[in-house]
Coordinates of C-alpha atoms and ligand atoms in Angstrom, one line a residue:
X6 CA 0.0 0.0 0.0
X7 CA 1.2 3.7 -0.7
X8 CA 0.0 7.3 -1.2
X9 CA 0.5 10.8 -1.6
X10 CA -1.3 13.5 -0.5
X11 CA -1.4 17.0 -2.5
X12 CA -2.7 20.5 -1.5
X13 CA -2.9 23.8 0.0
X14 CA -4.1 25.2 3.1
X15 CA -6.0 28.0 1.5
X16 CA -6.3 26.0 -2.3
X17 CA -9.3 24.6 -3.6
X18 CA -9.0 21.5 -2.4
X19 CA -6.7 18.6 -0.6
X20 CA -5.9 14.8 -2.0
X21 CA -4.8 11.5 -1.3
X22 CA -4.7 8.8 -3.8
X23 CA -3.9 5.1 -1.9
X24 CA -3.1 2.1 -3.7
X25 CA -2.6 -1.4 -3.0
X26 CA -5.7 -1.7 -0.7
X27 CA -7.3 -4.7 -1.2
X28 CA -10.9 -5.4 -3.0
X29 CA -13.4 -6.6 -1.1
X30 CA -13.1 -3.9 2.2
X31 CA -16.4 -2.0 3.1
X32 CA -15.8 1.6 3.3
X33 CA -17.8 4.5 3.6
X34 CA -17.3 8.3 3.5
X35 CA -19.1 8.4 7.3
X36 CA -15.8 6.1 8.0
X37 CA -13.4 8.3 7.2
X38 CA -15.5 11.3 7.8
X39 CA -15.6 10.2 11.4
X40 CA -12.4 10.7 12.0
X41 CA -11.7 13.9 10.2
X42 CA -14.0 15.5 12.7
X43 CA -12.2 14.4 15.6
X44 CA -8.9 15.5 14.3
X45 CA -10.8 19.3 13.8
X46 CA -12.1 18.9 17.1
X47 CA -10.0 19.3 20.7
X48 CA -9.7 22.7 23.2
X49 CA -7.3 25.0 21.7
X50 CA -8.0 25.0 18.2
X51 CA -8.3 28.7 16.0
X52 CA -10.6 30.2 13.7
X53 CA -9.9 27.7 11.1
X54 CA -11.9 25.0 12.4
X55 CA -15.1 26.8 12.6
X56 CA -14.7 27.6 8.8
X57 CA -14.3 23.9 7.6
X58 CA -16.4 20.9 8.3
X59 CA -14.3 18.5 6.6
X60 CA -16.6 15.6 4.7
X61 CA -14.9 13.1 2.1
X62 CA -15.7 12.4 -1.0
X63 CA -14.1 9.6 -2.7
X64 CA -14.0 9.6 -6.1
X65 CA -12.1 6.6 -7.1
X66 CA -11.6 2.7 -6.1
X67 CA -15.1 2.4 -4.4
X68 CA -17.8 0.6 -5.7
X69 CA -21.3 -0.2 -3.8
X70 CA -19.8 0.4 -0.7
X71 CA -16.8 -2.2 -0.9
X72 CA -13.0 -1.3 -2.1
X73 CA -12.4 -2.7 -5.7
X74 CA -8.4 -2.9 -5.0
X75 CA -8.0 0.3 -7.6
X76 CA -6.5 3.0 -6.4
X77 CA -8.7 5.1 -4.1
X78 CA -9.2 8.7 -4.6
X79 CA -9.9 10.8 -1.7
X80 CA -10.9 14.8 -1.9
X81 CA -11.5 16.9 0.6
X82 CA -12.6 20.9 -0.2
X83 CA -11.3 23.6 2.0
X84 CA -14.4 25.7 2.2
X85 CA -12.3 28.7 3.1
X86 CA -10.7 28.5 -0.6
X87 CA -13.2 31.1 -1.7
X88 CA -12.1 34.0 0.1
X89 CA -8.7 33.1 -1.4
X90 CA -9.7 32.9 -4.9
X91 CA -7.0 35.5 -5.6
X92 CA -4.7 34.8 -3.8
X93 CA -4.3 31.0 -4.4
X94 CA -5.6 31.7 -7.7
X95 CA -4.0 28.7 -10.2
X96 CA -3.9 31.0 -13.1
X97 CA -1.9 34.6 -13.3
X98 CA -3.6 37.9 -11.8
X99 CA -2.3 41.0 -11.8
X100 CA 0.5 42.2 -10.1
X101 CA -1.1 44.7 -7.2
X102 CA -3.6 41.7 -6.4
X103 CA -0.6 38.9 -6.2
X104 CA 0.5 41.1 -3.0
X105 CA -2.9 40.9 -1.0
X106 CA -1.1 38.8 2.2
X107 CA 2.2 38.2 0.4
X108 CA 4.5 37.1 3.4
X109 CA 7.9 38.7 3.7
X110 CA 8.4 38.5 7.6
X111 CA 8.9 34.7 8.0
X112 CA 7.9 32.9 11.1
X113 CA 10.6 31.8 13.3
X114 CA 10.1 27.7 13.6
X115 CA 8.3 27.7 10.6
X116 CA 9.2 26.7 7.1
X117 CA 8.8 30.1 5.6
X118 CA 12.2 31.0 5.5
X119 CA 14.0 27.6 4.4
X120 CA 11.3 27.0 2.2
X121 CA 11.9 30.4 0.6
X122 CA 15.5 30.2 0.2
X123 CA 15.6 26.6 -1.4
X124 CA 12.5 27.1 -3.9
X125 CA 13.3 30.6 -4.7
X126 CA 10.3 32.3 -4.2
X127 CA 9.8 36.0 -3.0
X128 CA 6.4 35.5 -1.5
X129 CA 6.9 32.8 1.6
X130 CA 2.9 32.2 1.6
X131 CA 4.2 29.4 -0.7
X132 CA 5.8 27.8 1.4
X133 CA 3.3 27.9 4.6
X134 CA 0.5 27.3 2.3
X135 CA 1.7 23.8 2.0
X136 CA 3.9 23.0 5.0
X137 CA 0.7 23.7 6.8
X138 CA -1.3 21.3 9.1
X139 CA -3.7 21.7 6.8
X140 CA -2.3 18.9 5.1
X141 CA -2.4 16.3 7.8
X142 CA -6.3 16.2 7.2
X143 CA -5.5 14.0 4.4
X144 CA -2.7 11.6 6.4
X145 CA -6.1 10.9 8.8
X146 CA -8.2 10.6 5.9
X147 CA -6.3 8.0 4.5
X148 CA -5.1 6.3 8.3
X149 CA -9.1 6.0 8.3
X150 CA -8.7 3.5 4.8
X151 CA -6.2 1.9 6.9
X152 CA -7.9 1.4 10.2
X153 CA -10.9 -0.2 8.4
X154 CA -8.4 -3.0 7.0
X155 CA -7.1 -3.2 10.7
X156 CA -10.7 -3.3 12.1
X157 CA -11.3 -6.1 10.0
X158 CA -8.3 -8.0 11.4
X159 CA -9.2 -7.6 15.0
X160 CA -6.1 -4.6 15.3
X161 CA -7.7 -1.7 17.9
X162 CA -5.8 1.2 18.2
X163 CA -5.8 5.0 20.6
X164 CA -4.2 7.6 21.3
X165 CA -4.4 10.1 24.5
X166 CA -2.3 13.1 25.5
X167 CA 0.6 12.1 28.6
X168 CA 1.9 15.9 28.7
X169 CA 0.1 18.6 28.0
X170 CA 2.3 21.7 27.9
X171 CA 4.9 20.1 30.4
X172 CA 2.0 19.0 32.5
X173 CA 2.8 15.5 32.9
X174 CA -0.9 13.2 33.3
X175 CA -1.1 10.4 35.2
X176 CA -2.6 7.3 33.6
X177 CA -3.9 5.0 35.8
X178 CA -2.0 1.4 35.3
X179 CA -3.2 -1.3 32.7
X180 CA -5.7 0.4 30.5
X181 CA -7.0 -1.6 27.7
X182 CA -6.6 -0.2 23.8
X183 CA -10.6 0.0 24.0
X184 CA -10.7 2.0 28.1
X185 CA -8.6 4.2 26.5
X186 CA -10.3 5.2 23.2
X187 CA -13.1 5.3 25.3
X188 CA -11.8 7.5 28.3
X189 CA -9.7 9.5 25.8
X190 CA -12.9 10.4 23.4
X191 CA -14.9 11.6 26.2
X192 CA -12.2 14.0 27.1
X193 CA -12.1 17.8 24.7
X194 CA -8.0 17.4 26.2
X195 CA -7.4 13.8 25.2
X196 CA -6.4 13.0 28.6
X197 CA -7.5 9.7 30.4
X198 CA -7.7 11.2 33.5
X199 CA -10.6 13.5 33.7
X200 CA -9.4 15.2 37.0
X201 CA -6.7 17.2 35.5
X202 CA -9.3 18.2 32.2
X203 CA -10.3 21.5 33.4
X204 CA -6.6 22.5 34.8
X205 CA -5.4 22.0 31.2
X206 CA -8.2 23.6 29.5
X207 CA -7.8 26.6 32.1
X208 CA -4.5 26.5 31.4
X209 CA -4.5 26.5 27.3
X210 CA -6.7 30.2 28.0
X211 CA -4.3 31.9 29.9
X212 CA -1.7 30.4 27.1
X213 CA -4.0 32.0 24.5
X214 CA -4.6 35.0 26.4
X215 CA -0.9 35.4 26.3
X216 CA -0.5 35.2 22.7
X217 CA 1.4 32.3 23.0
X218 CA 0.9 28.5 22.0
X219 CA 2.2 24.9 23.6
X220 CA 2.4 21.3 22.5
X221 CA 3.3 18.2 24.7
X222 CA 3.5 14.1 24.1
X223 CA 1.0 11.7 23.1
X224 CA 1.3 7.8 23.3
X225 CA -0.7 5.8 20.7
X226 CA -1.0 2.0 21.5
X227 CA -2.4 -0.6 18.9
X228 CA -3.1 -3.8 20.4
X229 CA -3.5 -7.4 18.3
X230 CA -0.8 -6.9 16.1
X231 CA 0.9 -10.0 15.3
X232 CA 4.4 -10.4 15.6
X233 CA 7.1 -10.4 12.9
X234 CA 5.7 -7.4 11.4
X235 CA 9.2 -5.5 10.4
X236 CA 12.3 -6.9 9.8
X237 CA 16.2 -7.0 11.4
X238 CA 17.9 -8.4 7.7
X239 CA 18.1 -4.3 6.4
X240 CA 18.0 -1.1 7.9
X241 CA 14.7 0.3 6.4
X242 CA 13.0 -2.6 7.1
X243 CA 12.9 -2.4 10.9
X244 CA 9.1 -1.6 11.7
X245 CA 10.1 0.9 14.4
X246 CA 12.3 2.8 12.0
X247 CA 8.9 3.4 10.1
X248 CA 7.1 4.3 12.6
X249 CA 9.7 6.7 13.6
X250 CA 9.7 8.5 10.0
X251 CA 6.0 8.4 9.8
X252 CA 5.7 10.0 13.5
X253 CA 8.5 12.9 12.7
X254 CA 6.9 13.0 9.3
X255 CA 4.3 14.7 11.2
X256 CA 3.8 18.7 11.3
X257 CA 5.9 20.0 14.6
X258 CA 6.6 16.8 15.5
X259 CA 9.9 16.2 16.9
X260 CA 11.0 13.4 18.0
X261 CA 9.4 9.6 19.3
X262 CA 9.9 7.0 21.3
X263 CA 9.0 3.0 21.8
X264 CA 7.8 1.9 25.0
X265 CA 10.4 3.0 28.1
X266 CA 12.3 4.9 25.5
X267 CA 14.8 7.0 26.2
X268 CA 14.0 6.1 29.9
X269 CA 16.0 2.9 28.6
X270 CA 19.2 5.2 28.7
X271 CA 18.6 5.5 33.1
X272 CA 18.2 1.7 33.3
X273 CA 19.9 -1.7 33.4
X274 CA 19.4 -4.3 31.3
X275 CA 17.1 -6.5 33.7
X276 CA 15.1 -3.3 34.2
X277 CA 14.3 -3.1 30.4
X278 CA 14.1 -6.5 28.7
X279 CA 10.8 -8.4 29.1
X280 CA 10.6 -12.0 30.4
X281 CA 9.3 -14.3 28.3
X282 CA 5.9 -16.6 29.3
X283 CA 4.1 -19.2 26.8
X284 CA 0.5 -20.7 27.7
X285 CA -1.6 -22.8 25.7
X286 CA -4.5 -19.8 25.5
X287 CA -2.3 -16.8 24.8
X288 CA 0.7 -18.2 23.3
X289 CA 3.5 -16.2 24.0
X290 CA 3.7 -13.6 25.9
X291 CA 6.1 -11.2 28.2
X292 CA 5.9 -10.4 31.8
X293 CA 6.2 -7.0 31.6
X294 CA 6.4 -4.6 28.1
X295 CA 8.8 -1.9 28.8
X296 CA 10.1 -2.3 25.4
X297 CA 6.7 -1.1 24.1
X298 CA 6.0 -4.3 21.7
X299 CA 9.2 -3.6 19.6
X300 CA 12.4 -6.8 19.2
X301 CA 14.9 -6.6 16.6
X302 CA 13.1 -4.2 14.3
X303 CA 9.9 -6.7 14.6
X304 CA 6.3 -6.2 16.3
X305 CA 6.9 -9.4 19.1
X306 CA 2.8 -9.4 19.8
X307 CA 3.0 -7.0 22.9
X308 CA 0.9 -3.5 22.6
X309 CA 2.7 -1.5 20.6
X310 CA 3.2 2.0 22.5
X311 CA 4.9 4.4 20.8
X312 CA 4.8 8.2 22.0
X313 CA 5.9 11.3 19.8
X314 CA 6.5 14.6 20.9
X315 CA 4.7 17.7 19.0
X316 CA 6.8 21.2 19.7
X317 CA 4.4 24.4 20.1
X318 CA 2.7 25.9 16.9
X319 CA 5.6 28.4 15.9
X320 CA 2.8 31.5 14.9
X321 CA 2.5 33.0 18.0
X322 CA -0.1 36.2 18.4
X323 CA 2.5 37.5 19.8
X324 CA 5.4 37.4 17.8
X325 CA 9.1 36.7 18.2
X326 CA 11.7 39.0 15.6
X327 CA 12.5 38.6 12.3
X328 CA 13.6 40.0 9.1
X329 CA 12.2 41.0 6.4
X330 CA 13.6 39.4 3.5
X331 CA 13.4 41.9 1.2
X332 CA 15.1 45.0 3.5
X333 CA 16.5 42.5 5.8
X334 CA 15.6 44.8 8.6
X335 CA 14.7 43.7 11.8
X336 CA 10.3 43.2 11.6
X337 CA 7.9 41.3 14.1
X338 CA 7.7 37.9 12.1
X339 CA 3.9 37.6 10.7
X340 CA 0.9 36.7 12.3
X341 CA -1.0 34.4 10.8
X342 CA -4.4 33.3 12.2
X343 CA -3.6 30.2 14.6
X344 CA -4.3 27.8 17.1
X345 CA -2.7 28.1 21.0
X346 CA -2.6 24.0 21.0
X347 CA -3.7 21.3 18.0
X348 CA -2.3 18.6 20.7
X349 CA -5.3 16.5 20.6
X350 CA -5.9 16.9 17.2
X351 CA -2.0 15.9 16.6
X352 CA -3.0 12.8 18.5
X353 CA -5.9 11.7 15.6
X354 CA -2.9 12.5 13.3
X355 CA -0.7 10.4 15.1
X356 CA -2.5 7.3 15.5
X357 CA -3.5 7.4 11.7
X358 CA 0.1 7.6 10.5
X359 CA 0.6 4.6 13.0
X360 CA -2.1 2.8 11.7
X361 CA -1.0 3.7 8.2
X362 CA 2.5 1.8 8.7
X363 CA 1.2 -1.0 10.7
X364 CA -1.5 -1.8 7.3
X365 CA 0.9 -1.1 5.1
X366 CA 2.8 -3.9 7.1
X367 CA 0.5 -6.0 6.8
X368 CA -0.1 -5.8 3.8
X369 CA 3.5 -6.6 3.0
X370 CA 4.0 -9.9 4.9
X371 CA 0.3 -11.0 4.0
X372 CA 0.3 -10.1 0.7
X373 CA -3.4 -10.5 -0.9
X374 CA -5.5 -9.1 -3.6
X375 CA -8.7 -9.1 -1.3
X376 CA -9.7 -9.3 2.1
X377 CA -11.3 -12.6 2.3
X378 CA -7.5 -14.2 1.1
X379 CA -6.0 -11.8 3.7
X380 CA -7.8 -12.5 6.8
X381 CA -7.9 -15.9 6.0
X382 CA -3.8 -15.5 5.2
X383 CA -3.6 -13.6 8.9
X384 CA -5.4 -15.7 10.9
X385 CA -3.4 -18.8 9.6
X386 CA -0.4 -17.1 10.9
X387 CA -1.8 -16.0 14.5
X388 CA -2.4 -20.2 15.0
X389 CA 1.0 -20.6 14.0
X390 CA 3.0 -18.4 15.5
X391 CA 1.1 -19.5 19.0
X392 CA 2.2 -22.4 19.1
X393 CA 5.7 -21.8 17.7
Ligands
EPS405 C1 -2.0 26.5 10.1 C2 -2.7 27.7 10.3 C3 -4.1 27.7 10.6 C4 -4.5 26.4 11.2 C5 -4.1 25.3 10.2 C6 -2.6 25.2 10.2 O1 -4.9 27.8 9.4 P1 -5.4 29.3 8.9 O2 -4.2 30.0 8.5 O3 -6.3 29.0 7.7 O4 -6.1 29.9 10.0 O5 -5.9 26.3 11.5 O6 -4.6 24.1 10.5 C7 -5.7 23.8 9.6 C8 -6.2 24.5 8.7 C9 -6.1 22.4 9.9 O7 -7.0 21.9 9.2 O8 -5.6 21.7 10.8 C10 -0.6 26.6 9.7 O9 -0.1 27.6 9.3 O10 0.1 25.5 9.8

């Protein structure tokens, strides 16, 4: 399976085309549409979001309801566009129009500037207007493809937020995947633990209030993966270096971790390896799962728990200095209109990326033209590998 998603934040419209989904898989626009509104949703989102109410419409590889294994074509229309229609106008206007909002005062932690300097262009709107979140609504549009084939194969997955601006939550031990969609839906702050909700959301007003913005960690977990998913015979075959690109791949997203992480760095070896147990129901399984479902580059069966950490949206109300590019005097960078936190909405992205890879993955080791063959193919496997 593989895409790629096109598109600008102010354009017409955004789109992902997948292919190498099997035939055979039910999917409906309420699927994926389901998702797109929780990634809009979450306390701490801008402007933006009350514009759009992003709704799918595939227009390719869907027939009667069920995938048809061509490539699937998924559109979704920025309804915003048409107060942009010059600005983000395809063909050539005239000059004095082209510099309605041109951007010359780049944002610092934004692509602005790099992107200016490498494509050559003397308005940086072109580079925002794709480096933009915007785009991730297509990454959950086409993790929602993904999570029906996963769905299908008995694969749950969640995310919740473990630090919300430095505020570290505490999540009560041994959660289920499904306590913690649940718990974690209920919550406008992602959080598990409802007692902290209205600290954080008290806090992300006084963070708007001072023109500034935050981000923090969240922690995705799929459980009833199989394991050998990944490999240890080449480099970019190890499933956690995937997940690790896919993760970063994400807008501010900086950096990710598997199970006790870098916490790994503090321990011994006995404090980080999980013991090894077999029974006749289970198969086998591990004592403990510190290393977050991960051996070798392979998925070994655990959870998988992987955690990524999302830096603070770089336009701030408030704005650090800058320069402009043209005078290269010293300028308040621009102010563009923003959100003070899209950490729970970074979370939806998150676990559709991660549920992205781990189809993808699948999909690989069990190759298959249609689902019936694939589940078939994947349960086969599970019966073998228990009793390995
Ligand atoms: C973004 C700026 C804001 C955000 C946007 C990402 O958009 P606008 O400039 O139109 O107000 O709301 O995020 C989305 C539009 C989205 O769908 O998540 C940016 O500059 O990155």
């Amino acid at each position: 399976m593989r895409y790629l998603t096109a598109g600008e934040s102010h354009g017409p419209r955004l789109t992902a085309i997948i292919e190498g989904v099997p035939a055979g898989l039910s999917l409906t626009a309420q699927d994926i549409n389901e998702d797109l509104k929780r990634r809009q949703g979450g306390y701490g989102r801008g402007g933006r979001m009350k514009i759009e109410t992003d709704q799918v419409e595939i227009t390719a590889g869907v027939r009667h309801g069920k995938t048809t294994g061509a490539p699937i074509t998924l559109n979704v229309t920025n309804k915003d566009h048409q107060k942009w229609l010059e600005i983000m106008s395809v063909e050539d206007i005239e000059e004095k129009l082209k510099s309605k909002r041109r951007i010359t005062h780049p944002r610092p932690g934004h692509a602005d500037l790099v992107g200016g300097m490498k494509y050559r262009f003397d308005d940086l709107r072109n580079s925002l207007e794709r480096s933009s979140a915007r785009e991730t609504t297509m990454r959950v549009a086409i993790g929602a493809v993904a999570k029906r084939i996963l769905a299908e194969l008995d694969i749950d997955i969640a995310n919740h937020v473990v630090v919300f601006g430095g505020k570290e939550i505490d999540v009560p031990d041994k959660l289920t995947v499904a306590q913690i969609k649940e718990l974690a839906k209920k919550s406008e702050i992602s959080v598990v633990n409802q007692e902290r909700e209205q600290e954080i959301k008290d806090y992300i007003d006084q963070i708007k209030r001072e023109g500034d913005t935050i981000g923090g960690i969240v922690e995705t977990i799929i459980g009833g993966v199989p394991a050998g998913l990944g490999s240890f015979v080449q480099w970019d075959k190890k499933l956690d270096s995937k997940l690790a690109q896919a993760v970063v791949s994400i807008n501010a997203f900086k950096g990710v971790e598997f199970g006790v992480g870098f916490q790994a760095g503090y321990r011994k070896g006995s404090e980080v390896m999980d013991e090894i147990l077999w029974n006749e129901a289970d198969g086998y399984t591990r004592r403990t799962n510190h290393l977050g479902g991960f051996e070798g580059g392979m998925s070994n069966g655990q959870p998988l728990v992987i955690r990524g950490v999302m830096k603070p949206i770089p336009t701030l109300y408030k704005p650090l200095m800058s320069v402009d590019i043209e005078t290269h005097e010293p300028y308040k960078a621009t102010v563009e209109r923003s959100d003070p936190t899209a950490l729970p909405a970074a979370g939806v992205v998150m676990e559709s990326v991660v549920a992205t890879v781990i189809a993808t993955e699948i999909l690989e080791k069990f190759s298959s033209d249609n689902m019936e063959e694939l589940k078939e193919a994947v349960a086969r496997y599970r019966d073998y590998v228990k009793n390995f």
